XYZ file of C-alpha atoms in Angstrom:
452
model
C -148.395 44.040 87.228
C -149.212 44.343 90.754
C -146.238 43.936 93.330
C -147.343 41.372 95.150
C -146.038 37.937 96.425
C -147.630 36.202 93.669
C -146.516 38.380 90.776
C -143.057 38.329 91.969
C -142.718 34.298 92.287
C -144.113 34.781 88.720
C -142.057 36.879 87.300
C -138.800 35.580 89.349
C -139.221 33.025 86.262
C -137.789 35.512 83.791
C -136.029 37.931 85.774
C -132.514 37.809 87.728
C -134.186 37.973 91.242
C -131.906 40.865 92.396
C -133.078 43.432 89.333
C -136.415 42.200 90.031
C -135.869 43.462 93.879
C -135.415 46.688 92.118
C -138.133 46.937 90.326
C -140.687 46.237 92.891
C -138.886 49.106 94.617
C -140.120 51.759 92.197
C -143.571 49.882 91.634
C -143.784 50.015 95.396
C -142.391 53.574 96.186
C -143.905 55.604 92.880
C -147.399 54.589 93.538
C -148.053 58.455 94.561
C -145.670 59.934 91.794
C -147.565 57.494 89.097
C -150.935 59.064 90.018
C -149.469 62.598 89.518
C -147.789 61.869 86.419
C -148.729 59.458 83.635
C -144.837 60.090 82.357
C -143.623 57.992 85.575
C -146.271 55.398 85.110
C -143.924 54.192 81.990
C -140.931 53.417 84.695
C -142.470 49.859 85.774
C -143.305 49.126 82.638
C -140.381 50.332 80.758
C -137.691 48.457 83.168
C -139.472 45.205 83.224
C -140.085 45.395 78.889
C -136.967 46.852 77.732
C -134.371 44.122 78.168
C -132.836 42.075 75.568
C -132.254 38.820 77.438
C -134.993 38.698 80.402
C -132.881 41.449 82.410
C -133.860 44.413 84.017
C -130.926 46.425 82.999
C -131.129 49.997 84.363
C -131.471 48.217 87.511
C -128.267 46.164 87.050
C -127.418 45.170 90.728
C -123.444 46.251 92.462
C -122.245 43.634 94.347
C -122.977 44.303 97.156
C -120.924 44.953 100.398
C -122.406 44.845 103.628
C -119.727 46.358 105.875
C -122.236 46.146 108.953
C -119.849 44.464 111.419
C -119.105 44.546 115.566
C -116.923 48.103 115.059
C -119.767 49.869 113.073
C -122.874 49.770 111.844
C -122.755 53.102 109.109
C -123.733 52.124 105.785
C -122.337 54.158 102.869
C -124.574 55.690 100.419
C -121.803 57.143 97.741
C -122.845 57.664 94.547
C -119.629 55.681 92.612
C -120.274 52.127 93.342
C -116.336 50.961 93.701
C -115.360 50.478 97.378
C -114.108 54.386 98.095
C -112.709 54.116 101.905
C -113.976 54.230 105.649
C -116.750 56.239 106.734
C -120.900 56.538 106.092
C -123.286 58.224 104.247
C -123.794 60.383 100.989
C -120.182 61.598 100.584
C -118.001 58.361 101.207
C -117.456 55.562 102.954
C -118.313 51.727 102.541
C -119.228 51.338 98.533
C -119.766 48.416 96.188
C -118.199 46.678 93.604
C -119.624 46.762 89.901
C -119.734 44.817 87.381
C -119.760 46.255 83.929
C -123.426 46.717 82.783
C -125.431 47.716 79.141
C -126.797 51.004 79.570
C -130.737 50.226 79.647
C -133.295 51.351 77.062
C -135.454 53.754 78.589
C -139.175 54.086 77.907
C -142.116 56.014 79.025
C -146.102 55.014 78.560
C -149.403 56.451 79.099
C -151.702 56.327 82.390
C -153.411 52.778 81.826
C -154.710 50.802 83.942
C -151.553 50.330 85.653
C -152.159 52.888 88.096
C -155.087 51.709 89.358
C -153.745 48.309 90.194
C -150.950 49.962 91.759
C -153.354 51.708 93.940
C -155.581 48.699 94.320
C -158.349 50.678 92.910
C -161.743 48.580 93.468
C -164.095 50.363 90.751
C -161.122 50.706 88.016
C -161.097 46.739 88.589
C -164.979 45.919 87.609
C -164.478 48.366 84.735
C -161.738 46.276 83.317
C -159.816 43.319 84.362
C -156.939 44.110 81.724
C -154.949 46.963 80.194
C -156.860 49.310 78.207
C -154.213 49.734 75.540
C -151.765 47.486 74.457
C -148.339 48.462 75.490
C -145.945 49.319 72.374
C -142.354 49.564 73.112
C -141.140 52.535 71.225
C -144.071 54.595 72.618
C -143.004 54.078 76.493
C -139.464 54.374 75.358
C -140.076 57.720 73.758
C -142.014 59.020 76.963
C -139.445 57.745 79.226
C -136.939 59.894 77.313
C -138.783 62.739 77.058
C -138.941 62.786 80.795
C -135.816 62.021 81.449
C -134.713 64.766 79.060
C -136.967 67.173 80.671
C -135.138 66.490 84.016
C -131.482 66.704 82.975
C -132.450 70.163 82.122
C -133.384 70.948 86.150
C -131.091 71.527 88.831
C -130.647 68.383 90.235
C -130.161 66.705 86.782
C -126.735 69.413 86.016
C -126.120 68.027 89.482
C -125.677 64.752 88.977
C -124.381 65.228 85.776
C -121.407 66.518 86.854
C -119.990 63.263 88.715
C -117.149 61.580 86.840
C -118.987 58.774 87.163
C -122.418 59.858 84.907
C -123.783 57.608 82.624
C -121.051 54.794 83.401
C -121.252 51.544 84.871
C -119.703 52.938 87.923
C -122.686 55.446 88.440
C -124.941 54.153 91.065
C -128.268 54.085 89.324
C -129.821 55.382 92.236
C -128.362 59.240 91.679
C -129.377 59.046 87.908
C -133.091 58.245 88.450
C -133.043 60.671 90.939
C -133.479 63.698 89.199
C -136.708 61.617 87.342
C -138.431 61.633 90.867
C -137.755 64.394 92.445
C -139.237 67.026 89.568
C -141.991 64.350 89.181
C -142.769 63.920 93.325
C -142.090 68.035 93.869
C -143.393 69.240 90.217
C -144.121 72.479 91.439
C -140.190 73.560 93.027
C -137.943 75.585 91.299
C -134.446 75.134 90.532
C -133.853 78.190 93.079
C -136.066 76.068 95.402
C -133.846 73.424 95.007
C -130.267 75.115 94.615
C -129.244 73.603 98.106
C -130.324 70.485 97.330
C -128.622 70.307 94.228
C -125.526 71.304 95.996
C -126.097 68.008 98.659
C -126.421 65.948 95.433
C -122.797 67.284 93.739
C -121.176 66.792 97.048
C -122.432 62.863 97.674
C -121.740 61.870 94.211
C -117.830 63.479 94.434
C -118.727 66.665 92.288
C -119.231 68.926 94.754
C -116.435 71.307 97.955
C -117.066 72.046 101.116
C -116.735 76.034 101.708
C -113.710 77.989 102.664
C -115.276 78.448 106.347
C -116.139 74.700 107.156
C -112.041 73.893 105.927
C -110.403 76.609 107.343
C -112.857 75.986 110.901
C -110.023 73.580 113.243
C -113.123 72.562 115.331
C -114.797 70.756 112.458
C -113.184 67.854 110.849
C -114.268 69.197 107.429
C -112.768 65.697 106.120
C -114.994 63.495 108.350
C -118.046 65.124 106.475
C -120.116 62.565 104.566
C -123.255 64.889 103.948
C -123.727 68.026 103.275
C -125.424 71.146 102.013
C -123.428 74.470 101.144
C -124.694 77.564 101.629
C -126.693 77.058 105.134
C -124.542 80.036 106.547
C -122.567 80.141 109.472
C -121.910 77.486 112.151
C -121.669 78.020 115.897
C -120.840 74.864 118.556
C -124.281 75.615 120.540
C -127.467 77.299 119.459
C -129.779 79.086 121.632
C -132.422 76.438 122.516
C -135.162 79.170 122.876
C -135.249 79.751 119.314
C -136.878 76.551 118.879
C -140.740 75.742 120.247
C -139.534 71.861 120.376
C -136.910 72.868 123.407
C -139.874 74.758 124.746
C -142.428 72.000 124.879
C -139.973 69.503 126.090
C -138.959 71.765 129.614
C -142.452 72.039 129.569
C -143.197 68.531 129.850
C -139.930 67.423 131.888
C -142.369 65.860 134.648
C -144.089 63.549 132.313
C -141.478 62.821 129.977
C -139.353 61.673 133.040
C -142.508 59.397 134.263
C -143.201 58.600 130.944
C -139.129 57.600 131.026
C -139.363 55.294 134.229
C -142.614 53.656 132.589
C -140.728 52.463 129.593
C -137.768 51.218 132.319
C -140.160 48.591 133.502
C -140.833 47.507 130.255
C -137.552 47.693 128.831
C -137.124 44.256 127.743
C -139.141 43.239 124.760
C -141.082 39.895 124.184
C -138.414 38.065 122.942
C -136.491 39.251 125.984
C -133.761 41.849 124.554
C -132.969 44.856 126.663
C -134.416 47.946 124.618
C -130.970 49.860 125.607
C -128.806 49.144 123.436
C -125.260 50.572 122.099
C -125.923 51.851 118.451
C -122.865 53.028 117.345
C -119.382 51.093 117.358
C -117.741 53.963 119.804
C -120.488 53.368 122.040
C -119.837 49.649 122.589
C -116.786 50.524 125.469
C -118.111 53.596 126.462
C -120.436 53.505 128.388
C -123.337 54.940 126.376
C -126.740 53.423 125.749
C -129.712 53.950 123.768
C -133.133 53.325 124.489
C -133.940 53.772 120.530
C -137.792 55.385 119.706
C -136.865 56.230 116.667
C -134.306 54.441 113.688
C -133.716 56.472 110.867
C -135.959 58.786 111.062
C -138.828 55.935 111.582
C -140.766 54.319 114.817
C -139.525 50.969 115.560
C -141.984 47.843 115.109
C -143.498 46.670 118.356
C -142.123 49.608 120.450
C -144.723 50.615 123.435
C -144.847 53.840 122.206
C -148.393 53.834 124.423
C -146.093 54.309 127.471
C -144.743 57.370 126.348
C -147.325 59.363 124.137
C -146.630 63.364 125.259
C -142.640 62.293 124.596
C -143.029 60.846 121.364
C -145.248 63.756 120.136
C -143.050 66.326 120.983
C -140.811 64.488 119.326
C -142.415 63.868 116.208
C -142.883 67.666 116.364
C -139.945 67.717 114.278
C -138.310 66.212 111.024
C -136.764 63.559 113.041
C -133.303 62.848 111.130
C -131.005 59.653 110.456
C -129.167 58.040 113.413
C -131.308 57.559 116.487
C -133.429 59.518 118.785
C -134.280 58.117 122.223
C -133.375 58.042 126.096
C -129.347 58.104 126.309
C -127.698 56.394 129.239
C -124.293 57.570 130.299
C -122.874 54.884 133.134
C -120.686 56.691 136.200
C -116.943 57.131 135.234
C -117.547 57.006 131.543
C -117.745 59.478 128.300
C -118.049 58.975 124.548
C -114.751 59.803 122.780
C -113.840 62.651 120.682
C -115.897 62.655 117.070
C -117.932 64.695 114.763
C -120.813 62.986 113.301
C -120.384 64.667 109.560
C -123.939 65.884 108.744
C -124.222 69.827 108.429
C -127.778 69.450 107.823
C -128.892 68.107 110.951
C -128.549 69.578 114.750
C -129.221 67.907 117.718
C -131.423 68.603 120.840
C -130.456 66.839 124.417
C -132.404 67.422 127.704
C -131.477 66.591 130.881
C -133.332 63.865 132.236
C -131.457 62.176 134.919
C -128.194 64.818 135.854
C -125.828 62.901 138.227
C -124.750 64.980 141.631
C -122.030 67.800 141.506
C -118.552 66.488 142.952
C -115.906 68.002 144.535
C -112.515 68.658 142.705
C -109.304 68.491 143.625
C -109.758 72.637 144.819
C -112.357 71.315 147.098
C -115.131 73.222 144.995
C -118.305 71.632 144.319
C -118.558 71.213 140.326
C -120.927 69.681 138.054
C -119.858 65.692 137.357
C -121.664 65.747 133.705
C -120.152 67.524 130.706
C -120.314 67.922 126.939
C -117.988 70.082 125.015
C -118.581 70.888 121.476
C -115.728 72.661 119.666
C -114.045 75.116 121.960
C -116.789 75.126 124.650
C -117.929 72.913 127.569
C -121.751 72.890 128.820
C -123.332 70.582 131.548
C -126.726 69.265 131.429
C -129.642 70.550 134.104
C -132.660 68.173 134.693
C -135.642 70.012 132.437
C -133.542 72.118 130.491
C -132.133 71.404 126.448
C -128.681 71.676 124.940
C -128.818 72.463 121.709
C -125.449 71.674 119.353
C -123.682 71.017 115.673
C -122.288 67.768 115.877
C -120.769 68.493 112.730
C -118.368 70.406 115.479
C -115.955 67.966 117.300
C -117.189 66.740 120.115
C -117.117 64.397 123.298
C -118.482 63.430 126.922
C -117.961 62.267 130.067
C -119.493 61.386 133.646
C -117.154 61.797 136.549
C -119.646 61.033 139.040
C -119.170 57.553 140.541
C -121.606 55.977 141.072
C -125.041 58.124 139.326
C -125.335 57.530 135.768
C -126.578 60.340 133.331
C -129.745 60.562 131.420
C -130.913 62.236 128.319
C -133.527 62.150 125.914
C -132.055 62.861 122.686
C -133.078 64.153 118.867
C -131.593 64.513 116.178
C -133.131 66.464 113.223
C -133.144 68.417 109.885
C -132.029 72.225 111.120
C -135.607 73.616 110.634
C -133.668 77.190 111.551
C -131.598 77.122 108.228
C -133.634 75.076 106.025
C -136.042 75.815 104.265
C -139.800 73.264 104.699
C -139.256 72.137 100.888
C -135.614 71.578 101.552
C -136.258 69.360 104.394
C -139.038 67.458 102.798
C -136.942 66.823 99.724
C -134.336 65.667 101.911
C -136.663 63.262 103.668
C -137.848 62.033 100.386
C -134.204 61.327 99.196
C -133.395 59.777 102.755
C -136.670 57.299 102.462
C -135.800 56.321 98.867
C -132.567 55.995 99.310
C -132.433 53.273 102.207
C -135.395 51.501 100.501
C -133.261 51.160 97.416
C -130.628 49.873 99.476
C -133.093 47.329 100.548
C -133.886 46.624 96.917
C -130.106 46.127 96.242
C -130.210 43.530 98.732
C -128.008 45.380 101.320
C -128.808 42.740 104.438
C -128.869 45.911 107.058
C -129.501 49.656 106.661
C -126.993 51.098 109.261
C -127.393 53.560 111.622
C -126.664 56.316 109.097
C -128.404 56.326 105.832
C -127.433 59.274 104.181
């Protein structure tokens, strides 16, 4: 039926609340695949009918772990739902206990009238006020199959068939519906289209290696990585920031992004009175470091005054904005972020100076710059107006010397648009979106800082 408030407190009757959660999800998020394909339109139906005691089965929730505390806020996305160690993301990290689970009955049905209440379709509604065929069990069951057969047969469905974990209760139900939407939402892409991807989806669900050059590289903690895509080529600590029109528009624009910076200063407290800087990340907490976040996970942020700074959020939404934050960094005198990598080959990020503190004088009596970054074996400085651009799957770390001018940057992180392909990166957003609205659906209280 349709997911609304009223339908749920209904159905809540029969259903364990957190499956129920679940299903909403896809009846909420498959509204688009459903009018593509009247294959997918069996998935509501299927998971709420096929149960044998009121449960949604395939939808069978973990329990749940929310390791969102004071000393981080990364929330682990791996693909085996027993607790697997520290870190976020696709490829380890925080997990989830499971309880053992029935494998669900999966079933498949026409394009009914479902669709159209999905889609709140008016004139579908005064041509009938009920389903034009009565749903039979075996018939969505077959579909569902048949679809879900089709898609073990792709790329992506090899892929996740090759975790230790497939079709186990220790398989996050998440990775096996996933090859389901992804050749239903992008019908048209090839498995060579999608050979990259595939490769992401081996690594997060502990099938997949990271390549001889990432290992044998001692600037990049290949063991810290907790996303990633093989095959993107080689890596380099800094990339040439003219290669990319974002670094252009962005020098182009210092003047007003820097106004449009001291606009959102005086309004940096929001209505209930929290400071809009905040320290995302648990090594930013005694650092020093501050965010002024405009964009969470990829997405705006509710109530933001995004009116104060239009030309800086356009240029910034210019580009597949990634996981983690993107925003105005403040870096207070006599303070640096520690040594890290951030484990994501398939993102780079983009800094420009916006506030550089004053050169200082060193102990040789020269006049240096007080700002630095090094990534891997090399050390840059930020200019007012001008971008670094940098792999943070490279170790890396700052630091302001300057004592009393803090440091200013707007930075972006986002999909590497110079190694990946358009599809890649819109596949990847797709997974990203589902994936922490899932989480949601599990009941995870807080999506952290890094998603994937």
């Amino acid at each position: 039926s349709k997911p609304n408030t009223y339908s749920y407190n209904y159905l809540s009757n029969y259903f364990d609340i957190s499956d129920l959660k679940k299903t909403f999800f896809l009846l909420q998020h498959l509204k688009d695949i459903m009018v593509q394909s009247s294959l997918l339109t069996a998935v509501a139906v299927a998971i709420i009918s096929s149960t044998s005691h009121h449960r949604v089965e395939c939808f069978a929730p973990p329990s749940i772990s929310n390791q969102s505390t004071a000393s981080s806020t990364k929330t682990s996305i791996h693909a085996k739902k027993k607790s697997k160690g520290s870190g976020g993301g696709f490829g380890g990290g925080f997990g989830s206990s499971a309880s053992t689970k029935k494998k669900a009955s999966r079933g498949k049905s026409g394009r009914s009238d479902l669709i159209s209440v999905l889609n709140d379709d008016d004139s579908k509604k005064k041509e009938s006020k009920s389903f034009s065929r009565t749903y039979v069990k075996s018939e969505q069951e077959d579909m569902l199959n048949d679809l879900a057969a089709k898609s073990s047969t792709t790329v992506i469905g090899k892929a996740v068939a090759r975790s230790p974990h497939y079709n186990t209760p220790e398989m996050d139900p998440f990775w096996q519906l996933l090859p389901s939407l992804i050749s239903t939402k992008f019908s048209s892409a090839s498995d060579k289209d999608l050979a990259r991807v595939a490769g992401m989806v081996e690594f997060s669900i502990g099938a997949g290696k990271v390549e001889d050059d990432v290992v044998e590289n001692p600037w990049r903690p290949h063991t810290e990585l907790h996303a990633y895509m093989p095959g993107l080529g080689p890596a380099e600590p800094f990339l040439d920031p003219d290669q990319l029109d974002l670094c252009k528009q962005l020098s182009e624009n210092y003047d007003v992004i820097s106004s449009e910076y001291e606009a959102l200063l005086e309004e940096r407290f929001d209505r209930k009175g929290n400071d809009r800087f905040q320290s995302v990340t648990s090594m930013n907490y005694e650092a020093g470091w501050k965010t002024m976040v405009l964009f969470y996970n990829g997405h705006r942020i509710k109530d933001f005054p995004y009116h104060l700074c239009p030309v800086t959020t356009k240029i910034m939404e210019s580009v597949p904005i990634a996981g983690r934050i993107a925003g105005f960094n403040r870096q207070q005198p006599q303070s640096g972020i520690p040594l890290h990598s951030d484990g994501n080959n398939m993102w780079i990020t983009c800094q420009m100076g916006i506030k550089v503190p004053s050169t200082i004088t060193n102990k040789e009596g020269e006049d240096v710059p007080s700002a630095h970054i090094r990534v891997g074996p090399e050390t840059r400085h930020w200019e007012e107006g001008q971008c670094l651009l940098y792999d943070t799957t490279y170790e890396h770390e700052t630091f302001n010397a300057h004592p009393t001018e803090e440091r200013v940057v707007l930075h972006v992180d986002f999909f590497n648009t110079l190694k990946m392909t358009p599809l890649e990166i819109k596949v990847l957003q797709y997974i990203y979106d589902m994936r922490e609205q899932f989480m949601k659906a599990e009941g995870v209280a807080k999506v952290g800082a890094q998603v994937l």
